[in-house]
Amino acid sequence: MGFFELSDAAAMLRKARRELDRLAREPSIDHVFNFFVTAHSVTDYLKGTVAEADRSALLAEPDIQLCRDVSNKAKHMRLDRGRPDPATHRASGALGSAPFNTVALNASGERWVRWPDGTEVEMQSFGTRVLARLEQFLTAHGIAS
């Protein structure tokens, strides 16, 4: 049983969709945090709803593992269980010593996460991939979203 009206995986997926829309409009850290914590929570809401083997297979997918890393790092400040600890950075839009807003490079203020192995993802496009995979999984399992 969920909390408030967030009672099942489909409700959490709809919340993740709203959070990603907010992130697309404003790349603030609040929206990054909310999206990835919500998206990872969808997998928790699948417990008892789909076969555990199917849920485990989803959790083993690389993008879903990285989503879990972002969510857990955001909530707990560090990762354990043998997962490499990622770091964040933000594309500022500056070029060398040029003042801000005089060179329009990465002016969107993109937020990135980088893992020690060199894996790097931009939060908006990565979030879009994660959401699409979760939508596909729920649809394949007959869960309305």
mmCIF file of C-alpha atoms in Angstrom:
data_model
loop_
_atom_site.group_PDB
_atom_site.id
_atom_site.type_symbol
_atom_site.label_atom_id
_atom_site.label_comp_id
_atom_site.label_asym_id
_atom_site.label_seq_id
_atom_site.Cartn_x
_atom_site.Cartn_y
_atom_site.Cartn_z
ATOM 1 C CA MET A 1 0.000 0.000 0.000
ATOM 2 C CA GLY A 2 1.388 3.362 -0.987
ATOM 3 C CA PHE A 3 1.367 6.685 0.753
ATOM 4 C CA PHE A 4 -1.192 9.362 -0.148
ATOM 5 C CA GLU A 5 -2.490 8.583 -3.653
ATOM 6 C CA LEU A 6 0.819 7.015 -4.690
ATOM 7 C CA SER A 7 -0.537 3.536 -4.178
ATOM 8 C CA ASP A 8 1.056 1.491 -6.953
ATOM 9 C CA ALA A 9 3.777 1.385 -9.600
ATOM 10 C CA ALA A 10 1.566 3.096 -12.191
ATOM 11 C CA ALA A 11 0.934 6.045 -9.852
ATOM 12 C CA MET A 12 4.660 6.330 -9.162
ATOM 13 C CA LEU A 13 5.393 6.206 -12.887
ATOM 14 C CA ARG A 14 2.943 9.072 -13.471
ATOM 15 C CA LYS A 15 4.705 11.016 -10.700
ATOM 16 C CA ALA A 16 8.080 10.300 -12.346
ATOM 17 C CA ARG A 17 6.683 11.621 -15.632
ATOM 18 C CA ARG A 18 5.587 14.851 -13.902
ATOM 19 C CA GLU A 19 9.004 15.200 -12.251
ATOM 20 C CA LEU A 20 10.791 14.746 -15.587
ATOM 21 C CA ASP A 21 8.534 17.407 -17.140
ATOM 22 C CA ARG A 22 9.544 19.772 -14.336
ATOM 23 C CA LEU A 23 13.210 18.939 -14.893
ATOM 24 C CA ALA A 24 12.835 19.677 -18.616
ATOM 25 C CA ARG A 25 11.398 23.121 -17.830
ATOM 26 C CA GLU A 26 13.932 23.960 -15.121
ATOM 27 C CA PRO A 27 17.143 21.951 -14.597
ATOM 28 C CA SER A 28 17.236 22.591 -10.850
ATOM 29 C CA ILE A 29 18.736 20.128 -8.413
ATOM 30 C CA ASP A 30 15.325 19.789 -6.731
ATOM 31 C CA HIS A 31 13.834 18.369 -9.929
ATOM 32 C CA VAL A 32 16.845 16.122 -10.571
ATOM 33 C CA PHE A 33 16.551 14.701 -7.042
ATOM 34 C CA ASN A 34 12.775 14.273 -7.235
ATOM 35 C CA PHE A 35 12.848 12.542 -10.614
ATOM 36 C CA PHE A 36 15.535 9.972 -9.823
ATOM 37 C CA VAL A 37 14.250 9.129 -6.348
ATOM 38 C CA THR A 38 10.742 8.727 -7.781
ATOM 39 C CA ALA A 39 11.897 6.719 -10.814
ATOM 40 C CA HIS A 40 13.868 4.303 -8.658
ATOM 41 C CA SER A 41 10.897 3.995 -6.304
ATOM 42 C CA VAL A 42 8.812 2.626 -9.185
ATOM 43 C CA THR A 43 10.873 -0.567 -8.903
ATOM 44 C CA ASP A 44 10.020 -0.839 -5.194
ATOM 45 C CA TYR A 45 6.317 -0.555 -5.999
ATOM 46 C CA LEU A 46 6.661 -3.524 -8.369
ATOM 47 C CA LYS A 47 7.328 -5.875 -5.429
ATOM 48 C CA GLY A 48 4.490 -8.386 -5.209
ATOM 49 C CA THR A 49 2.975 -7.074 -8.449
ATOM 50 C CA VAL A 50 5.255 -8.751 -10.994
ATOM 51 C CA ALA A 51 7.307 -11.926 -10.793
ATOM 52 C CA GLU A 52 10.414 -11.302 -8.699
ATOM 53 C CA ALA A 53 12.560 -12.735 -11.506
ATOM 54 C CA ASP A 54 11.211 -10.048 -13.855
ATOM 55 C CA ARG A 55 11.784 -7.294 -11.301
ATOM 56 C CA SER A 56 15.317 -8.584 -10.639
ATOM 57 C CA ALA A 57 16.046 -8.610 -14.377
ATOM 58 C CA LEU A 58 14.866 -4.988 -14.621
ATOM 59 C CA LEU A 59 17.053 -4.004 -11.657
ATOM 60 C CA ALA A 60 20.059 -5.633 -13.361
ATOM 61 C CA GLU A 61 19.748 -3.471 -16.489
ATOM 62 C CA PRO A 62 22.568 -0.896 -16.735
ATOM 63 C CA ASP A 63 20.346 2.214 -16.951
ATOM 64 C CA ILE A 64 18.218 1.060 -14.025
ATOM 65 C CA GLN A 65 21.369 0.352 -11.973
ATOM 66 C CA LEU A 66 22.664 3.853 -12.739
ATOM 67 C CA CYS A 67 19.257 5.305 -11.816
ATOM 68 C CA ARG A 68 19.460 3.445 -8.500
ATOM 69 C CA ASP A 69 22.964 4.851 -7.970
ATOM 70 C CA VAL A 70 21.780 8.428 -8.569
ATOM 71 C CA SER A 71 18.768 7.943 -6.286
ATOM 72 C CA ASN A 72 20.721 6.308 -3.468
ATOM 73 C CA LYS A 73 23.615 8.779 -3.704
ATOM 74 C CA ALA A 74 21.120 11.654 -3.524
ATOM 75 C CA LYS A 75 19.362 10.183 -0.489
ATOM 76 C CA HIS A 76 22.270 8.673 1.446
ATOM 77 C CA MET A 77 25.276 10.747 0.258
ATOM 78 C CA ARG A 78 27.320 7.631 -0.520
ATOM 79 C CA LEU A 79 26.870 4.212 -2.049
ATOM 80 C CA ASP A 80 27.614 0.853 -0.538
ATOM 81 C CA ARG A 81 27.166 -2.778 -1.602
ATOM 82 C CA GLY A 82 30.155 -2.551 -3.912
ATOM 83 C CA ARG A 83 28.731 0.104 -6.240
ATOM 84 C CA PRO A 84 31.180 2.756 -7.489
ATOM 85 C CA ASP A 85 30.453 6.175 -6.029
ATOM 86 C CA PRO A 86 29.496 8.756 -8.697
ATOM 87 C CA ALA A 87 30.176 12.489 -8.648
ATOM 88 C CA THR A 88 28.128 15.320 -10.103
ATOM 89 C CA HIS A 89 29.067 18.301 -12.171
ATOM 90 C CA ARG A 90 27.233 21.029 -14.023
ATOM 91 C CA ALA A 91 27.978 22.493 -17.453
ATOM 92 C CA SER A 92 28.227 26.181 -16.635
ATOM 93 C CA GLY A 93 28.163 27.760 -20.055
ATOM 94 C CA ALA A 94 31.551 29.479 -19.650
ATOM 95 C CA LEU A 95 34.463 29.015 -22.016
ATOM 96 C CA GLY A 96 37.872 29.427 -20.439
ATOM 97 C CA SER A 97 37.949 32.841 -18.811
ATOM 98 C CA ALA A 98 35.088 34.260 -20.899
ATOM 99 C CA PRO A 99 32.369 35.848 -18.778
ATOM 100 C CA PHE A 100 29.108 33.975 -18.372
ATOM 101 C CA ASN A 101 26.545 34.575 -21.124
ATOM 102 C CA THR A 102 29.142 35.908 -23.583
ATOM 103 C CA VAL A 103 29.765 32.495 -25.154
ATOM 104 C CA ALA A 104 26.640 30.376 -25.626
ATOM 105 C CA LEU A 105 28.055 26.928 -24.931
ATOM 106 C CA ASN A 106 26.045 24.546 -22.766
ATOM 107 C CA ALA A 107 23.945 27.512 -21.759
ATOM 108 C CA SER A 108 21.205 25.207 -20.557
ATOM 109 C CA GLY A 109 23.011 24.502 -17.278
ATOM 110 C CA GLU A 110 23.023 20.761 -17.872
ATOM 111 C CA ARG A 111 23.592 18.523 -14.875
ATOM 112 C CA TRP A 112 25.816 15.463 -15.249
ATOM 113 C CA VAL A 113 26.802 12.451 -13.164
ATOM 114 C CA ARG A 114 30.135 10.688 -13.694
ATOM 115 C CA TRP A 115 31.187 7.299 -12.298
ATOM 116 C CA PRO A 116 34.805 6.331 -11.572
ATOM 117 C CA ASP A 117 34.857 4.014 -14.625
ATOM 118 C CA GLY A 118 34.230 6.991 -16.925
ATOM 119 C CA THR A 119 30.506 6.406 -17.412
ATOM 120 C CA GLU A 120 28.875 9.803 -17.701
ATOM 121 C CA VAL A 121 25.214 10.723 -18.171
ATOM 122 C CA GLU A 122 23.385 14.012 -18.612
ATOM 123 C CA MET A 123 20.390 14.054 -16.288
ATOM 124 C CA GLN A 124 17.632 15.147 -18.700
ATOM 125 C CA SER A 125 18.421 12.707 -21.513
ATOM 126 C CA PHE A 126 19.228 9.931 -19.045
ATOM 127 C CA GLY A 127 15.951 10.554 -17.227
ATOM 128 C CA THR A 128 14.100 10.311 -20.529
ATOM 129 C CA ARG A 129 15.711 6.906 -21.204
ATOM 130 C CA VAL A 130 14.919 5.624 -17.710
ATOM 131 C CA LEU A 131 11.304 6.769 -17.923
ATOM 132 C CA ALA A 132 10.867 5.138 -21.344
ATOM 133 C CA ARG A 133 12.237 1.833 -20.018
ATOM 134 C CA LEU A 134 9.980 1.903 -16.959
ATOM 135 C CA GLU A 135 6.958 2.693 -19.152
ATOM 136 C CA GLN A 136 7.878 -0.194 -21.453
ATOM 137 C CA PHE A 137 8.266 -2.588 -18.509
ATOM 138 C CA LEU A 138 4.943 -1.652 -16.928
ATOM 139 C CA THR A 139 3.129 -1.889 -20.268
ATOM 140 C CA ALA A 140 4.641 -5.324 -20.958
ATOM 141 C CA HIS A 141 3.361 -6.493 -17.570
ATOM 142 C CA GLY A 142 -0.159 -5.147 -18.086
ATOM 143 C CA ILE A 143 0.214 -2.357 -15.556
ATOM 144 C CA ALA A 144 -1.658 0.738 -16.684
ATOM 145 C CA SER A 145 0.428 3.871 -16.599
#
